[in-house]
mmCIF file of C-alpha atoms and ligand atoms in Angstrom:
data_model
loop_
_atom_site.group_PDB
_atom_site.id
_atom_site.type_symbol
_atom_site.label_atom_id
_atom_site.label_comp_id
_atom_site.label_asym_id
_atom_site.label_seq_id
_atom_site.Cartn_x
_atom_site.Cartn_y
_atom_site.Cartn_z
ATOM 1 C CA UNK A 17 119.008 82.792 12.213
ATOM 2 C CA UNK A 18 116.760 83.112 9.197
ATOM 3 C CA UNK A 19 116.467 85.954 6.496
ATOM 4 C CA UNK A 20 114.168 87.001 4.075
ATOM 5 C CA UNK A 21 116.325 84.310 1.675
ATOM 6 C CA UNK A 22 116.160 81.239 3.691
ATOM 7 C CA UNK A 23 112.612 79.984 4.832
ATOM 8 C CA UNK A 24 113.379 77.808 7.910
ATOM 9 C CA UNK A 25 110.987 75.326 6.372
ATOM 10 C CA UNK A 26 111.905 74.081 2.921
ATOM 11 C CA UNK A 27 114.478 71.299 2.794
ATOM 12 C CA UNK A 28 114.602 68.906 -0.198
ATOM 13 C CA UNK A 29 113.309 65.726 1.564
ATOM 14 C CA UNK A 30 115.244 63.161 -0.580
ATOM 15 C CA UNK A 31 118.582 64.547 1.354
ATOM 16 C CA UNK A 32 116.666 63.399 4.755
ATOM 17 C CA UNK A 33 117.550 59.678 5.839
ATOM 18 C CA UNK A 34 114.896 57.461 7.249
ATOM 19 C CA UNK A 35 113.923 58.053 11.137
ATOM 20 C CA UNK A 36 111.873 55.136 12.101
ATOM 21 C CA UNK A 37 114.955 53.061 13.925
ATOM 22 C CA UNK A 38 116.069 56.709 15.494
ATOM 23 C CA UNK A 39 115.524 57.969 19.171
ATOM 24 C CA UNK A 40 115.364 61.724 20.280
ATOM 25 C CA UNK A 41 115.503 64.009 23.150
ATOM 26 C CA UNK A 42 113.623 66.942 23.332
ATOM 27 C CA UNK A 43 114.581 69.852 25.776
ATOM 28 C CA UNK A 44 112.004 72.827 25.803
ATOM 29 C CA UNK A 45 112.176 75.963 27.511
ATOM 30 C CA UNK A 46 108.731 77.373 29.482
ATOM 31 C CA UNK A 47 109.250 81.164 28.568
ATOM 32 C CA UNK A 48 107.744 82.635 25.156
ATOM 33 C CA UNK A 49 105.366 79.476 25.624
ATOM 34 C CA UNK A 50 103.508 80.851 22.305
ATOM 35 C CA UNK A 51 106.915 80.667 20.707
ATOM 36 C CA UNK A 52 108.704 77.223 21.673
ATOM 37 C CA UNK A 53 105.232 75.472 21.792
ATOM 38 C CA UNK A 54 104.987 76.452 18.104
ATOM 39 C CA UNK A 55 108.962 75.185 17.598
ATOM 40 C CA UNK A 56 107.937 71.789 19.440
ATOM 41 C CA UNK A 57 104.980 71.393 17.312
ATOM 42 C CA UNK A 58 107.090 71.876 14.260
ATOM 43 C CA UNK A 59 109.911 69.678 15.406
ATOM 44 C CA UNK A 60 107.572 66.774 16.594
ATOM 45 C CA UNK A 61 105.731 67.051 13.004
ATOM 46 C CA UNK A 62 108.595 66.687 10.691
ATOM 47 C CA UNK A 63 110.557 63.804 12.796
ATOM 48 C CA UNK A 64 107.370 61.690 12.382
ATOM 49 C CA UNK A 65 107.045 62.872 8.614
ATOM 50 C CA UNK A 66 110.002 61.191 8.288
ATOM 51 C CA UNK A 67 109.346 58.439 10.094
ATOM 52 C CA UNK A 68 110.401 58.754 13.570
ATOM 53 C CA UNK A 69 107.588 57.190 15.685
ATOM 54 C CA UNK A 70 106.375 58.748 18.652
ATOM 55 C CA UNK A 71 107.167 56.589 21.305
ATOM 56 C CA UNK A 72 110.956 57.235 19.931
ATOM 57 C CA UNK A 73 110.847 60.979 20.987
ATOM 58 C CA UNK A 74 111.336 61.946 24.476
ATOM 59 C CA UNK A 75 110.285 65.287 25.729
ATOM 60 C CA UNK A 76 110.872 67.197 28.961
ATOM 61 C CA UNK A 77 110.133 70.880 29.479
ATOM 62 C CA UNK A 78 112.688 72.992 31.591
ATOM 63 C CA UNK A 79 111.919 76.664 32.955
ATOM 64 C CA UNK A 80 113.905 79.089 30.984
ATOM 65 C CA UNK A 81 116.240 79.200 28.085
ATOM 66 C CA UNK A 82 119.643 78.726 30.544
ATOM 67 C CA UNK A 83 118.374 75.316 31.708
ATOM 68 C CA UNK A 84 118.212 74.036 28.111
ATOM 69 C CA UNK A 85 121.867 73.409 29.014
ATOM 70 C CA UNK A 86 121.389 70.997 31.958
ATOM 71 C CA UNK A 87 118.482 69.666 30.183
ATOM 72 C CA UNK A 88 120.218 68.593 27.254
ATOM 73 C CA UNK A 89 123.545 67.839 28.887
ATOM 74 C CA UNK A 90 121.454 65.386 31.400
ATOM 75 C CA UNK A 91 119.921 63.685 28.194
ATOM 76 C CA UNK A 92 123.340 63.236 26.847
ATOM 77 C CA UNK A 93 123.716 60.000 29.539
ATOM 78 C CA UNK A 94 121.087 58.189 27.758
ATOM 79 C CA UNK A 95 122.742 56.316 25.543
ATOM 80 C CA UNK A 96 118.923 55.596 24.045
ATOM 81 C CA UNK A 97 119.247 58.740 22.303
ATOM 82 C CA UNK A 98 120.594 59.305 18.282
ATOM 83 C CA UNK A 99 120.403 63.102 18.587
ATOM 84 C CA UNK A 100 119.050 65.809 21.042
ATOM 85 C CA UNK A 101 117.273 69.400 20.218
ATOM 86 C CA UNK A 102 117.282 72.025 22.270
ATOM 87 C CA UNK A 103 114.298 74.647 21.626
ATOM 88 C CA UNK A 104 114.128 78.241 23.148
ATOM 89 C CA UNK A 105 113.439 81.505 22.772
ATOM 90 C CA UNK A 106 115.015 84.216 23.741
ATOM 91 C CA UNK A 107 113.393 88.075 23.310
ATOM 92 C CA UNK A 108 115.631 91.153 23.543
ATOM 93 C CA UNK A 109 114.516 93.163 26.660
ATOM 94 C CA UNK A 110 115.456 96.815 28.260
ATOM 95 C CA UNK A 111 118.645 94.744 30.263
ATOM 96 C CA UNK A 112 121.856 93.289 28.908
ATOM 97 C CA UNK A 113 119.711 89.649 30.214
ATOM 98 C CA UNK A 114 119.340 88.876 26.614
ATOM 99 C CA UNK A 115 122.538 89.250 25.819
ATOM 100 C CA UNK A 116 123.653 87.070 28.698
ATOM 101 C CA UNK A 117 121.450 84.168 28.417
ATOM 102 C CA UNK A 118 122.207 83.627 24.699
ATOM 103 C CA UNK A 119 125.805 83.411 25.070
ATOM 104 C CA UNK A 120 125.548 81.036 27.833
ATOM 105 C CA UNK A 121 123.119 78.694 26.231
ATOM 106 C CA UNK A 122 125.247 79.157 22.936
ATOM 107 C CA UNK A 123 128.563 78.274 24.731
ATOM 108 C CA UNK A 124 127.162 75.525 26.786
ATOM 109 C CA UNK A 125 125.289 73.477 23.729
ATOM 110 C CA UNK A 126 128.686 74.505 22.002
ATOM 111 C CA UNK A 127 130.640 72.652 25.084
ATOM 112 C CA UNK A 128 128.336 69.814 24.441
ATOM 113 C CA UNK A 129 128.673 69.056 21.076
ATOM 114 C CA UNK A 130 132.387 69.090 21.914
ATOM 115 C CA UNK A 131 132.739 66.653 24.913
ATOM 116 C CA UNK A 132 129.527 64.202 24.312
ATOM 117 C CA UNK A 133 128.953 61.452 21.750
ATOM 118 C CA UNK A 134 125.759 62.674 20.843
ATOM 119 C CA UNK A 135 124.678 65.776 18.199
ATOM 120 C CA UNK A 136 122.869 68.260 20.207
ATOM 121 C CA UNK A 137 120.589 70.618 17.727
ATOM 122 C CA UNK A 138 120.569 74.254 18.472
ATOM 123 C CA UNK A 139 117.025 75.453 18.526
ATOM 124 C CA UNK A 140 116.960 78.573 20.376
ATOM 125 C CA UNK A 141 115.567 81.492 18.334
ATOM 126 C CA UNK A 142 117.405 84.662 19.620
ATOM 127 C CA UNK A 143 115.218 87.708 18.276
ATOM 128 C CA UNK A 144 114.873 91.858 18.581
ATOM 129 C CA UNK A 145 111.320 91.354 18.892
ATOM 130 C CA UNK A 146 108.104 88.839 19.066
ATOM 131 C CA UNK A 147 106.750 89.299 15.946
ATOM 132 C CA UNK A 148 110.507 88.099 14.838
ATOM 133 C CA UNK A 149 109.816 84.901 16.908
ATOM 134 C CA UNK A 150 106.577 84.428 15.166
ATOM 135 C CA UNK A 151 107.827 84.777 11.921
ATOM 136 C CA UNK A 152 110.249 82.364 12.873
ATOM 137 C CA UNK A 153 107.994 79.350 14.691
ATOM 138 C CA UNK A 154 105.492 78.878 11.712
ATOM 139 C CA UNK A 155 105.410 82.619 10.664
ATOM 140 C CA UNK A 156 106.018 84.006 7.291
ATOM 141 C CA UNK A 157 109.774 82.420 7.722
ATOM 142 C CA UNK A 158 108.589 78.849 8.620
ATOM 143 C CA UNK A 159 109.332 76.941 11.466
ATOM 144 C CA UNK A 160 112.905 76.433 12.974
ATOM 145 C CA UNK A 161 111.365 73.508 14.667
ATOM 146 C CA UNK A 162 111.223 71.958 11.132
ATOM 147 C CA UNK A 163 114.567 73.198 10.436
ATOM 148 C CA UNK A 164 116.149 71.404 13.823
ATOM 149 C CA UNK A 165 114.119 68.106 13.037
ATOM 150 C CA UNK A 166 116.185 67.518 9.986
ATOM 151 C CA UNK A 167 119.293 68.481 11.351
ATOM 152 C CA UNK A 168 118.621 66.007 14.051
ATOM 153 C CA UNK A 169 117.881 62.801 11.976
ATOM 154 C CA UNK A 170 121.032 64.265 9.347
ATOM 155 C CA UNK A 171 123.478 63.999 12.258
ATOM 156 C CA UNK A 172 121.776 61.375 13.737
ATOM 157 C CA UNK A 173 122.780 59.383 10.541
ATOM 158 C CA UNK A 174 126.076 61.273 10.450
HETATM 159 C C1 DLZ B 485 115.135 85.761 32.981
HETATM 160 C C2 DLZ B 485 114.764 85.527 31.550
HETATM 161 C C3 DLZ B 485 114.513 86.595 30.687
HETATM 162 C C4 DLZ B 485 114.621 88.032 31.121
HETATM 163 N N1 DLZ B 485 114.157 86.401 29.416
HETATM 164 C C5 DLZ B 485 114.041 85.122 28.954
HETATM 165 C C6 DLZ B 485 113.663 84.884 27.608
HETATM 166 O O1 DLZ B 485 113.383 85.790 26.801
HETATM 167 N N2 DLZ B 485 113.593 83.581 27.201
HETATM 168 C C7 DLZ B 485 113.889 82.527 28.022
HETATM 169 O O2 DLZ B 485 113.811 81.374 27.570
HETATM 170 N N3 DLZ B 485 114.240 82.743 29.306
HETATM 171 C C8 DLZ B 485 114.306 84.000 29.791
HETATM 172 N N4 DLZ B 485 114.649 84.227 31.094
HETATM 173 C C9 DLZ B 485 114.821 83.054 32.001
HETATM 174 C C10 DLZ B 485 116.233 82.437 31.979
HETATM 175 O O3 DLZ B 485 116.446 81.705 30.801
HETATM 176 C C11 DLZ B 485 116.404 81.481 33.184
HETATM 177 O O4 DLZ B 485 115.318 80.577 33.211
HETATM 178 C C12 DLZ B 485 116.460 82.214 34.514
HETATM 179 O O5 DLZ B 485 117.441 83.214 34.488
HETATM 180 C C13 DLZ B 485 116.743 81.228 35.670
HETATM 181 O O6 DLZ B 485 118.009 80.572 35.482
#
C-alpha cells in the first residue's frame, strides 16, 4: 500500500527493460468500476510507454475482487503470457466481507506465484475508504496501475 512517502507513480525509467517483445494478461475486477477502470487505464498507459504494443496485452474483466484468482490462475495456461496483473479494489464495509475477500485474493495470487511459471502482479488496492482508492488510482498518490505495469515488465525480464 502507498503512504504519504511513496507516490505509486514515480519509478526511475532507466531501471525499466524494454516491453515491445513482451505479452501480458490483464485480470480486472467489475466492483469500484471508478476505481479499477482508473488502475487499468494506468497499467495499459505505462506498458505501452515502455513499449509493450497493444495487441501484446490481453484483457478480460471478472465480477468481483475473489474471481481475480480464477482469472489470473486461468491465464497462467497461456504460455503466450511474460507476466500477469491482477487489478481490484477492495473498500472496507460495516461486515468482516472486507476482511475476507482480501485475504483470499492475497493467499490465492500468493499460491500462484508459488506453483506457476509465470509472475502474477498484485494490483488490488485494499482501502478504509474511497477517497483512499482515489488517491491511490491517479489521486494525489498516483496510480498503482503504473506501479504494477513496471513490476510486470521487471519480472517479466526477471
Ligand atoms: C461482495 C463484495 C463486497 C462486499 N465488496 C467488494 C469490494 O469492495 N470489491 C470487490 O472487488 N468485490 C467486492 N465484493 C464481491 C466479491 O469480490 C465477489 O465478487 C463476490 O463475493 C462473489 O464471489
Amino acid at each position: 500500500m502507498s503512504t504519504e512517502l511513496h507516490h505509486l507513480s514515480n519509478y526511475d525509467e532507466q531501471s525499466v527493460p524494454d516491453a515491445s517483445n513482451m505479452c501480458f494478461g490483464v485480470v480486472v475486477a467489475e466492483w469500484n468500476p471508478e476505481i479499477t477502470g482508473a488502475l487499468l487505464d494506468g497499467t495499459v498507459r505505462t506498458l505501452e510507454k515502455h513499449g509493450a504494443i497493444p495487441e501484446n496485452i490481453h484483457i478480460k474483466t471478472v465480477p468481483g475482487s475473489f474471481e481475480l484468482i480464477y482469472g489470473a490462475q486461468q491465464m497462467t495456461k497461456n504460455d503466450g503470457f511474460d507476466a500477469i496483473i491482477i487489478l481490484g479494489s477492495v473498500i472496507k464495509g460495516e461486515t468482516p466481507h472486507f476482511d475476507y475477500i482480501c485475504q483470499g485474493v492475497t493467499y490465492g495470487i500468493a499460491r500462484l506465484n508459488a506453483s506457476q511459471n509465470i509472475p502474477v502482479i498484485y494490483g488490488l488496492l485494499t482501502t478504509n475508504n474511497l477517497q483512499q482508492a482515489k488517491d491511490r488510482s491517479g489521486g494525489k498518490l498516483g496510480n498503482k496501475g503504473d506501479e504494477c505495469a513496471i513490476d510486470a515488465i521487471k519480472m517479466a525480464k526477471f
